[in-house]
């Protein structure tokens, strides 16, 4: 099945060169699509010269917006599997096969990574995330009844029919922020017919004191938690 991994980029000039080189060495999918999410630090020029197909967004409207554009791009070109990988180097391109293979071999419909499963690891994991992610896992269990080990990991791959068969408006403006991936994930978990699985992966964090995320404390927490609640009560589903 034809596969694509989407990679959003927003001001990652320090991490992007090495990440692009790693992608060239370890590209297990058919296509890597870079999305410049309004970068102004020189990342936009690296993307243009990278040789990878790309989408240019002049202004950062949120990672969810770039996610939606990438999905449109993939569906228009008849891809069957869609994956996501970060551009900051925390996710290893050489582990793309772990994420992709179960969907490619039709053993699962939706795969997401976990740094906490046996075989997974997370060097330099900040204390806030070490203790915060388990709390999110508890929140997700209260909403869905499902116990996850790593509800916040963004390294994913899924059958694009999940989007094609969605009976909700996945272009809705409220999904433009971090809400999109968590709303979709919630809909997957709430659908007993969709086969999903966590697989162990590595999440590499920079050494102490260096910035490791674009997520803003408090401001971005609600857009990450709200979609789980909405997915539970809005009555919309995926016809699987």
PDB file of C-alpha atoms in Angstrom:
ATOM      1  CA  UNK A   1       0.000   0.000   0.000  1.00  0.00           C
ATOM      2  CA  UNK A   2       1.246   3.459  -0.909  1.00  0.00           C
ATOM      3  CA  UNK A   3       2.477   5.275   2.211  1.00  0.00           C
ATOM      4  CA  UNK A   4       3.345   8.858   3.151  1.00  0.00           C
ATOM      5  CA  UNK A   5       4.779  10.446   6.288  1.00  0.00           C
ATOM      6  CA  UNK A   6       3.917  14.053   7.048  1.00  0.00           C
ATOM      7  CA  UNK A   7       6.501  16.212   8.804  1.00  0.00           C
ATOM      8  CA  UNK A   8       5.491  19.678  10.092  1.00  0.00           C
ATOM      9  CA  UNK A   9       8.290  22.227  10.403  1.00  0.00           C
ATOM     10  CA  UNK A  10       8.155  25.433  12.409  1.00  0.00           C
ATOM     11  CA  UNK A  11      11.432  27.246  13.067  1.00  0.00           C
ATOM     12  CA  UNK A  12      13.666  24.176  13.455  1.00  0.00           C
ATOM     13  CA  UNK A  13      16.819  25.572  11.815  1.00  0.00           C
ATOM     14  CA  UNK A  14      19.109  23.964  14.386  1.00  0.00           C
ATOM     15  CA  UNK A  15      17.611  20.480  14.214  1.00  0.00           C
ATOM     16  CA  UNK A  16      16.380  20.322  10.618  1.00  0.00           C
ATOM     17  CA  UNK A  17      19.665  19.713   8.719  1.00  0.00           C
ATOM     18  CA  UNK A  18      20.490  16.559  10.678  1.00  0.00           C
ATOM     19  CA  UNK A  19      16.888  15.400  10.589  1.00  0.00           C
ATOM     20  CA  UNK A  20      16.715  15.747   6.784  1.00  0.00           C
ATOM     21  CA  UNK A  21      19.939  13.786   6.431  1.00  0.00           C
ATOM     22  CA  UNK A  22      18.541  11.043   8.640  1.00  0.00           C
ATOM     23  CA  UNK A  23      15.400  10.941   6.508  1.00  0.00           C
ATOM     24  CA  UNK A  24      17.483  10.438   3.387  1.00  0.00           C
ATOM     25  CA  UNK A  25      19.255   7.514   5.028  1.00  0.00           C
ATOM     26  CA  UNK A  26      16.181   5.924   6.608  1.00  0.00           C
ATOM     27  CA  UNK A  27      13.089   6.570   4.490  1.00  0.00           C
ATOM     28  CA  UNK A  28      10.899   3.484   4.811  1.00  0.00           C
ATOM     29  CA  UNK A  29       7.768   5.008   3.330  1.00  0.00           C
ATOM     30  CA  UNK A  30       7.051   5.932  -0.297  1.00  0.00           C
ATOM     31  CA  UNK A  31       6.955   9.685   0.339  1.00  0.00           C
ATOM     32  CA  UNK A  32       7.964  12.169   3.027  1.00  0.00           C
ATOM     33  CA  UNK A  33       5.932  15.377   2.826  1.00  0.00           C
ATOM     34  CA  UNK A  34       7.422  18.425   4.572  1.00  0.00           C
ATOM     35  CA  UNK A  35       5.043  21.204   5.609  1.00  0.00           C
ATOM     36  CA  UNK A  36       6.574  24.583   6.328  1.00  0.00           C
ATOM     37  CA  UNK A  37       4.261  25.897   9.010  1.00  0.00           C
ATOM     38  CA  UNK A  38       5.189  29.578   8.664  1.00  0.00           C
ATOM     39  CA  UNK A  39       8.887  29.276   9.532  1.00  0.00           C
ATOM     40  CA  UNK A  40      10.946  32.487   9.482  1.00  0.00           C
ATOM     41  CA  UNK A  41      14.326  31.264  10.769  1.00  0.00           C
ATOM     42  CA  UNK A  42      15.711  29.805   7.545  1.00  0.00           C
ATOM     43  CA  UNK A  43      13.960  26.443   7.851  1.00  0.00           C
ATOM     44  CA  UNK A  44      11.790  27.449   4.900  1.00  0.00           C
ATOM     45  CA  UNK A  45      14.840  27.644   2.619  1.00  0.00           C
ATOM     46  CA  UNK A  46      16.140  24.268   3.778  1.00  0.00           C
ATOM     47  CA  UNK A  47      12.754  22.746   2.991  1.00  0.00           C
ATOM     48  CA  UNK A  48      12.729  24.195  -0.534  1.00  0.00           C
ATOM     49  CA  UNK A  49      16.207  22.810  -1.222  1.00  0.00           C
ATOM     50  CA  UNK A  50      15.646  19.451   0.481  1.00  0.00           C
ATOM     51  CA  UNK A  51      14.375  17.573  -2.557  1.00  0.00           C
ATOM     52  CA  UNK A  52      11.332  16.356  -0.619  1.00  0.00           C
ATOM     53  CA  UNK A  53       7.817  17.375  -1.734  1.00  0.00           C
ATOM     54  CA  UNK A  54       6.571  20.190   0.458  1.00  0.00           C
ATOM     55  CA  UNK A  55       3.702  22.525   1.265  1.00  0.00           C
ATOM     56  CA  UNK A  56       4.303  26.180   2.093  1.00  0.00           C
ATOM     57  CA  UNK A  57       2.086  27.890   4.677  1.00  0.00           C
ATOM     58  CA  UNK A  58       2.913  31.629   4.930  1.00  0.00           C
ATOM     59  CA  UNK A  59       1.611  32.004   8.492  1.00  0.00           C
ATOM     60  CA  UNK A  60       1.520  29.522  11.352  1.00  0.00           C
ATOM     61  CA  UNK A  61      -2.146  28.752  11.960  1.00  0.00           C
ATOM     62  CA  UNK A  62      -1.393  25.757  14.152  1.00  0.00           C
ATOM     63  CA  UNK A  63       0.007  22.283  13.682  1.00  0.00           C
ATOM     64  CA  UNK A  64      -3.507  20.919  13.199  1.00  0.00           C
ATOM     65  CA  UNK A  65      -3.974  23.131  10.154  1.00  0.00           C
ATOM     66  CA  UNK A  66      -0.795  21.780   8.546  1.00  0.00           C
ATOM     67  CA  UNK A  67      -1.932  18.245   9.448  1.00  0.00           C
ATOM     68  CA  UNK A  68      -5.224  18.816   7.620  1.00  0.00           C
ATOM     69  CA  UNK A  69      -3.485  20.206   4.519  1.00  0.00           C
ATOM     70  CA  UNK A  70      -1.154  17.201   4.455  1.00  0.00           C
ATOM     71  CA  UNK A  71      -4.107  14.827   4.678  1.00  0.00           C
ATOM     72  CA  UNK A  72      -5.801  16.601   1.780  1.00  0.00           C
ATOM     73  CA  UNK A  73      -2.566  16.339  -0.231  1.00  0.00           C
ATOM     74  CA  UNK A  74      -2.279  12.611   0.485  1.00  0.00           C
ATOM     75  CA  UNK A  75      -5.922  11.781  -0.219  1.00  0.00           C
ATOM     76  CA  UNK A  76      -5.873  13.685  -3.520  1.00  0.00           C
ATOM     77  CA  UNK A  77      -2.932  11.499  -4.582  1.00  0.00           C
ATOM     78  CA  UNK A  78      -4.512   8.214  -3.478  1.00  0.00           C
ATOM     79  CA  UNK A  79      -2.147   7.289  -0.659  1.00  0.00           C
ATOM     80  CA  UNK A  80      -3.357   4.453   1.552  1.00  0.00           C
ATOM     81  CA  UNK A  81      -1.267   4.939   4.724  1.00  0.00           C
ATOM     82  CA  UNK A  82      -0.523   8.239   6.449  1.00  0.00           C
ATOM     83  CA  UNK A  83       2.114   8.749   9.113  1.00  0.00           C
ATOM     84  CA  UNK A  84       3.426  11.632  11.205  1.00  0.00           C
ATOM     85  CA  UNK A  85       6.951  12.355  12.424  1.00  0.00           C
ATOM     86  CA  UNK A  86       8.322  15.461  14.137  1.00  0.00           C
ATOM     87  CA  UNK A  87      11.067  17.586  12.561  1.00  0.00           C
ATOM     88  CA  UNK A  88      12.915  18.358  15.799  1.00  0.00           C
ATOM     89  CA  UNK A  89      14.876  15.102  15.868  1.00  0.00           C
ATOM     90  CA  UNK A  90      13.128  13.602  18.881  1.00  0.00           C
ATOM     91  CA  UNK A  91      11.618  10.844  16.740  1.00  0.00           C
ATOM     92  CA  UNK A  92      14.055   8.586  14.910  1.00  0.00           C
ATOM     93  CA  UNK A  93      13.529   8.093  11.193  1.00  0.00           C
ATOM     94  CA  UNK A  94      15.141   4.645  11.435  1.00  0.00           C
ATOM     95  CA  UNK A  95      12.177   3.576  13.590  1.00  0.00           C
ATOM     96  CA  UNK A  96       9.674   4.522  10.906  1.00  0.00           C
ATOM     97  CA  UNK A  97       9.407   0.860   9.962  1.00  0.00           C
ATOM     98  CA  UNK A  98       8.153   0.003  13.469  1.00  0.00           C
ATOM     99  CA  UNK A  99       5.317   2.474  13.061  1.00  0.00           C
ATOM    100  CA  UNK A 100       4.532   1.692   9.443  1.00  0.00           C
ATOM    101  CA  UNK A 101       4.843  -2.087   9.185  1.00  0.00           C
ATOM    102  CA  UNK A 102       1.744  -3.202  11.166  1.00  0.00           C
ATOM    103  CA  UNK A 103      -0.514  -1.011   9.017  1.00  0.00           C
ATOM    104  CA  UNK A 104       1.332  -1.894   5.822  1.00  0.00           C
ATOM    105  CA  UNK A 105       0.826  -5.604   6.537  1.00  0.00           C
ATOM    106  CA  UNK A 106      -2.820  -5.046   7.527  1.00  0.00           C
ATOM    107  CA  UNK A 107      -2.218  -6.160  11.111  1.00  0.00           C
ATOM    108  CA  UNK A 108      -3.548  -2.851  12.457  1.00  0.00           C
ATOM    109  CA  UNK A 109      -5.457   0.200  11.268  1.00  0.00           C
ATOM    110  CA  UNK A 110      -3.828   2.722  13.581  1.00  0.00           C
ATOM    111  CA  UNK A 111      -0.392   2.614  15.227  1.00  0.00           C
ATOM    112  CA  UNK A 112       1.127   5.054  17.666  1.00  0.00           C
ATOM    113  CA  UNK A 113       4.493   4.997  19.376  1.00  0.00           C
ATOM    114  CA  UNK A 114       5.208   4.665  23.071  1.00  0.00           C
ATOM    115  CA  UNK A 115       8.406   5.576  24.861  1.00  0.00           C
ATOM    116  CA  UNK A 116       7.165   3.723  27.946  1.00  0.00           C
ATOM    117  CA  UNK A 117       6.485   0.262  26.523  1.00  0.00           C
ATOM    118  CA  UNK A 118       9.131  -2.424  27.016  1.00  0.00           C
ATOM    119  CA  UNK A 119      11.699  -1.803  24.294  1.00  0.00           C
ATOM    120  CA  UNK A 120      10.970   1.923  24.206  1.00  0.00           C
ATOM    121  CA  UNK A 121      13.160   4.597  25.736  1.00  0.00           C
ATOM    122  CA  UNK A 122      13.354   8.348  26.200  1.00  0.00           C
ATOM    123  CA  UNK A 123      16.816   9.758  26.944  1.00  0.00           C
ATOM    124  CA  UNK A 124      16.795  13.111  28.773  1.00  0.00           C
ATOM    125  CA  UNK A 125      13.025  12.971  29.295  1.00  0.00           C
ATOM    126  CA  UNK A 126      12.114  16.134  31.249  1.00  0.00           C
ATOM    127  CA  UNK A 127      10.693  15.552  34.704  1.00  0.00           C
ATOM    128  CA  UNK A 128       7.537  17.467  33.814  1.00  0.00           C
ATOM    129  CA  UNK A 129       6.783  14.972  31.033  1.00  0.00           C
ATOM    130  CA  UNK A 130       7.846  11.958  33.070  1.00  0.00           C
ATOM    131  CA  UNK A 131       5.138  12.745  35.605  1.00  0.00           C
ATOM    132  CA  UNK A 132       2.711  14.629  33.357  1.00  0.00           C
ATOM    133  CA  UNK A 133       2.177  11.993  30.662  1.00  0.00           C
ATOM    134  CA  UNK A 134       0.886   9.350  33.143  1.00  0.00           C
ATOM    135  CA  UNK A 135      -1.684  11.909  34.285  1.00  0.00           C
ATOM    136  CA  UNK A 136      -2.817  12.368  30.690  1.00  0.00           C
ATOM    137  CA  UNK A 137      -3.035   8.583  30.382  1.00  0.00           C
ATOM    138  CA  UNK A 138      -5.373   8.531  33.388  1.00  0.00           C
ATOM    139  CA  UNK A 139      -7.492  11.302  31.846  1.00  0.00           C
ATOM    140  CA  UNK A 140      -7.754   9.337  28.579  1.00  0.00           C
ATOM    141  CA  UNK A 141      -8.788   6.186  30.438  1.00  0.00           C
ATOM    142  CA  UNK A 142     -11.562   8.086  32.208  1.00  0.00           C
ATOM    143  CA  UNK A 143     -12.849   9.288  28.821  1.00  0.00           C
ATOM    144  CA  UNK A 144     -12.381   6.171  26.689  1.00  0.00           C
ATOM    145  CA  UNK A 145     -12.038   3.319  29.164  1.00  0.00           C
ATOM    146  CA  UNK A 146      -8.711   2.396  27.537  1.00  0.00           C
ATOM    147  CA  UNK A 147      -5.365   2.285  29.333  1.00  0.00           C
ATOM    148  CA  UNK A 148      -2.585   3.751  27.193  1.00  0.00           C
ATOM    149  CA  UNK A 149       1.083   3.892  28.108  1.00  0.00           C
ATOM    150  CA  UNK A 150       1.849   7.082  26.113  1.00  0.00           C
ATOM    151  CA  UNK A 151      -1.185   9.124  25.089  1.00  0.00           C
ATOM    152  CA  UNK A 152       0.867  12.112  23.921  1.00  0.00           C
ATOM    153  CA  UNK A 153       3.333  10.481  21.513  1.00  0.00           C
ATOM    154  CA  UNK A 154       2.919  11.944  18.023  1.00  0.00           C
ATOM    155  CA  UNK A 155       4.788   9.255  16.089  1.00  0.00           C
ATOM    156  CA  UNK A 156       1.872   7.600  14.267  1.00  0.00           C
ATOM    157  CA  UNK A 157       0.707   5.786  11.149  1.00  0.00           C
ATOM    158  CA  UNK A 158      -2.806   4.856  10.102  1.00  0.00           C
ATOM    159  CA  UNK A 159      -4.972   3.637   7.266  1.00  0.00           C
ATOM    160  CA  UNK A 160      -6.276   6.710   5.435  1.00  0.00           C
ATOM    161  CA  UNK A 161      -9.698   5.113   5.169  1.00  0.00           C
ATOM    162  CA  UNK A 162     -10.097   6.250   8.777  1.00  0.00           C
ATOM    163  CA  UNK A 163     -10.221   9.807   7.430  1.00  0.00           C
ATOM    164  CA  UNK A 164     -12.196   8.912   4.319  1.00  0.00           C
ATOM    165  CA  UNK A 165     -14.905   7.278   6.446  1.00  0.00           C
ATOM    166  CA  UNK A 166     -15.011   9.944   9.167  1.00  0.00           C
ATOM    167  CA  UNK A 167     -18.498  11.341   9.754  1.00  0.00           C
ATOM    168  CA  UNK A 168     -17.226  14.464  11.458  1.00  0.00           C
ATOM    169  CA  UNK A 169     -15.897  17.686   9.953  1.00  0.00           C
ATOM    170  CA  UNK A 170     -12.161  17.146  10.186  1.00  0.00           C
ATOM    171  CA  UNK A 171     -11.559  20.510   8.466  1.00  0.00           C
ATOM    172  CA  UNK A 172     -13.224  22.380  11.347  1.00  0.00           C
ATOM    173  CA  UNK A 173     -11.311  25.479  12.431  1.00  0.00           C
ATOM    174  CA  UNK A 174     -11.265  24.497  16.105  1.00  0.00           C
ATOM    175  CA  UNK A 175      -8.997  21.588  15.124  1.00  0.00           C
ATOM    176  CA  UNK A 176      -6.256  23.845  13.744  1.00  0.00           C
ATOM    177  CA  UNK A 177      -4.183  23.681  16.938  1.00  0.00           C
ATOM    178  CA  UNK A 178      -3.035  20.554  18.787  1.00  0.00           C
ATOM    179  CA  UNK A 179      -6.667  19.444  18.930  1.00  0.00           C
ATOM    180  CA  UNK A 180      -6.656  17.656  15.570  1.00  0.00           C
ATOM    181  CA  UNK A 181      -4.438  14.676  16.349  1.00  0.00           C
ATOM    182  CA  UNK A 182      -6.012  14.075  19.752  1.00  0.00           C
ATOM    183  CA  UNK A 183      -9.576  14.336  18.472  1.00  0.00           C
ATOM    184  CA  UNK A 184      -8.790  11.812  15.745  1.00  0.00           C
ATOM    185  CA  UNK A 185      -6.977   9.536  18.205  1.00  0.00           C
ATOM    186  CA  UNK A 186      -9.961   9.671  20.569  1.00  0.00           C
ATOM    187  CA  UNK A 187     -12.346   8.741  17.750  1.00  0.00           C
ATOM    188  CA  UNK A 188     -10.143   5.753  16.917  1.00  0.00           C
ATOM    189  CA  UNK A 189     -10.059   4.525  20.509  1.00  0.00           C
ATOM    190  CA  UNK A 190     -13.816   5.005  20.895  1.00  0.00           C
ATOM    191  CA  UNK A 191     -14.494   2.842  17.839  1.00  0.00           C
ATOM    192  CA  UNK A 192     -14.340  -0.832  18.806  1.00  0.00           C
ATOM    193  CA  UNK A 193     -14.004  -1.931  15.166  1.00  0.00           C
ATOM    194  CA  UNK A 194     -10.750  -0.074  14.485  1.00  0.00           C
ATOM    195  CA  UNK A 195      -7.623  -2.107  15.240  1.00  0.00           C
ATOM    196  CA  UNK A 196      -5.087   0.035  17.065  1.00  0.00           C
ATOM    197  CA  UNK A 197      -1.844  -0.646  18.865  1.00  0.00           C
ATOM    198  CA  UNK A 198       1.034   1.075  20.645  1.00  0.00           C
ATOM    199  CA  UNK A 199       4.574   0.056  19.660  1.00  0.00           C
ATOM    200  CA  UNK A 200       7.832   0.829  21.517  1.00  0.00           C
ATOM    201  CA  UNK A 201       9.873   3.699  20.133  1.00  0.00           C
ATOM    202  CA  UNK A 202      12.673   6.058  21.175  1.00  0.00           C
ATOM    203  CA  UNK A 203      12.046   9.715  21.985  1.00  0.00           C
ATOM    204  CA  UNK A 204      15.319  11.639  22.128  1.00  0.00           C
ATOM    205  CA  UNK A 205      15.265  14.854  24.124  1.00  0.00           C
ATOM    206  CA  UNK A 206      18.053  17.458  24.115  1.00  0.00           C
ATOM    207  CA  UNK A 207      20.280  17.889  27.130  1.00  0.00           C
ATOM    208  CA  UNK A 208      19.053  19.788  30.166  1.00  0.00           C
ATOM    209  CA  UNK A 209      18.343  23.463  29.608  1.00  0.00           C
ATOM    210  CA  UNK A 210      17.668  23.283  25.861  1.00  0.00           C
ATOM    211  CA  UNK A 211      14.223  23.894  24.392  1.00  0.00           C
ATOM    212  CA  UNK A 212      12.543  20.607  23.514  1.00  0.00           C
ATOM    213  CA  UNK A 213       8.989  21.517  22.462  1.00  0.00           C
ATOM    214  CA  UNK A 214       6.807  24.117  20.752  1.00  0.00           C
ATOM    215  CA  UNK A 215       3.993  23.337  23.199  1.00  0.00           C
ATOM    216  CA  UNK A 216       3.349  26.351  25.418  1.00  0.00           C
ATOM    217  CA  UNK A 217       2.638  25.619  29.100  1.00  0.00           C
ATOM    218  CA  UNK A 218      -1.019  26.051  30.107  1.00  0.00           C
ATOM    219  CA  UNK A 219      -1.978  27.832  26.830  1.00  0.00           C
ATOM    220  CA  UNK A 220      -1.699  24.659  24.766  1.00  0.00           C
ATOM    221  CA  UNK A 221      -2.788  22.147  27.409  1.00  0.00           C
ATOM    222  CA  UNK A 222      -6.505  22.768  26.972  1.00  0.00           C
ATOM    223  CA  UNK A 223      -6.441  22.289  23.146  1.00  0.00           C
ATOM    224  CA  UNK A 224      -4.783  18.919  23.852  1.00  0.00           C
ATOM    225  CA  UNK A 225      -7.324  17.780  26.465  1.00  0.00           C
ATOM    226  CA  UNK A 226     -10.552  19.317  25.133  1.00  0.00           C
ATOM    227  CA  UNK A 227     -10.797  17.120  22.003  1.00  0.00           C
ATOM    228  CA  UNK A 228     -10.997  13.947  24.104  1.00  0.00           C
ATOM    229  CA  UNK A 229     -14.084  15.309  25.856  1.00  0.00           C
ATOM    230  CA  UNK A 230     -15.700  16.520  22.636  1.00  0.00           C
ATOM    231  CA  UNK A 231     -15.008  13.217  20.872  1.00  0.00           C
ATOM    232  CA  UNK A 232     -16.763  11.391  23.690  1.00  0.00           C
ATOM    233  CA  UNK A 233     -19.969  13.444  23.645  1.00  0.00           C
ATOM    234  CA  UNK A 234     -20.467  14.831  20.136  1.00  0.00           C
ATOM    235  CA  UNK A 235     -22.053  11.670  18.744  1.00  0.00           C
ATOM    236  CA  UNK A 236     -19.953  11.666  15.544  1.00  0.00           C
ATOM    237  CA  UNK A 237     -17.979   8.660  14.460  1.00  0.00           C
ATOM    238  CA  UNK A 238     -15.949   6.786  11.880  1.00  0.00           C
ATOM    239  CA  UNK A 239     -18.019   4.311   9.849  1.00  0.00           C
ATOM    240  CA  UNK A 240     -15.617   1.381  10.021  1.00  0.00           C
TER     241      UNK A 240
END
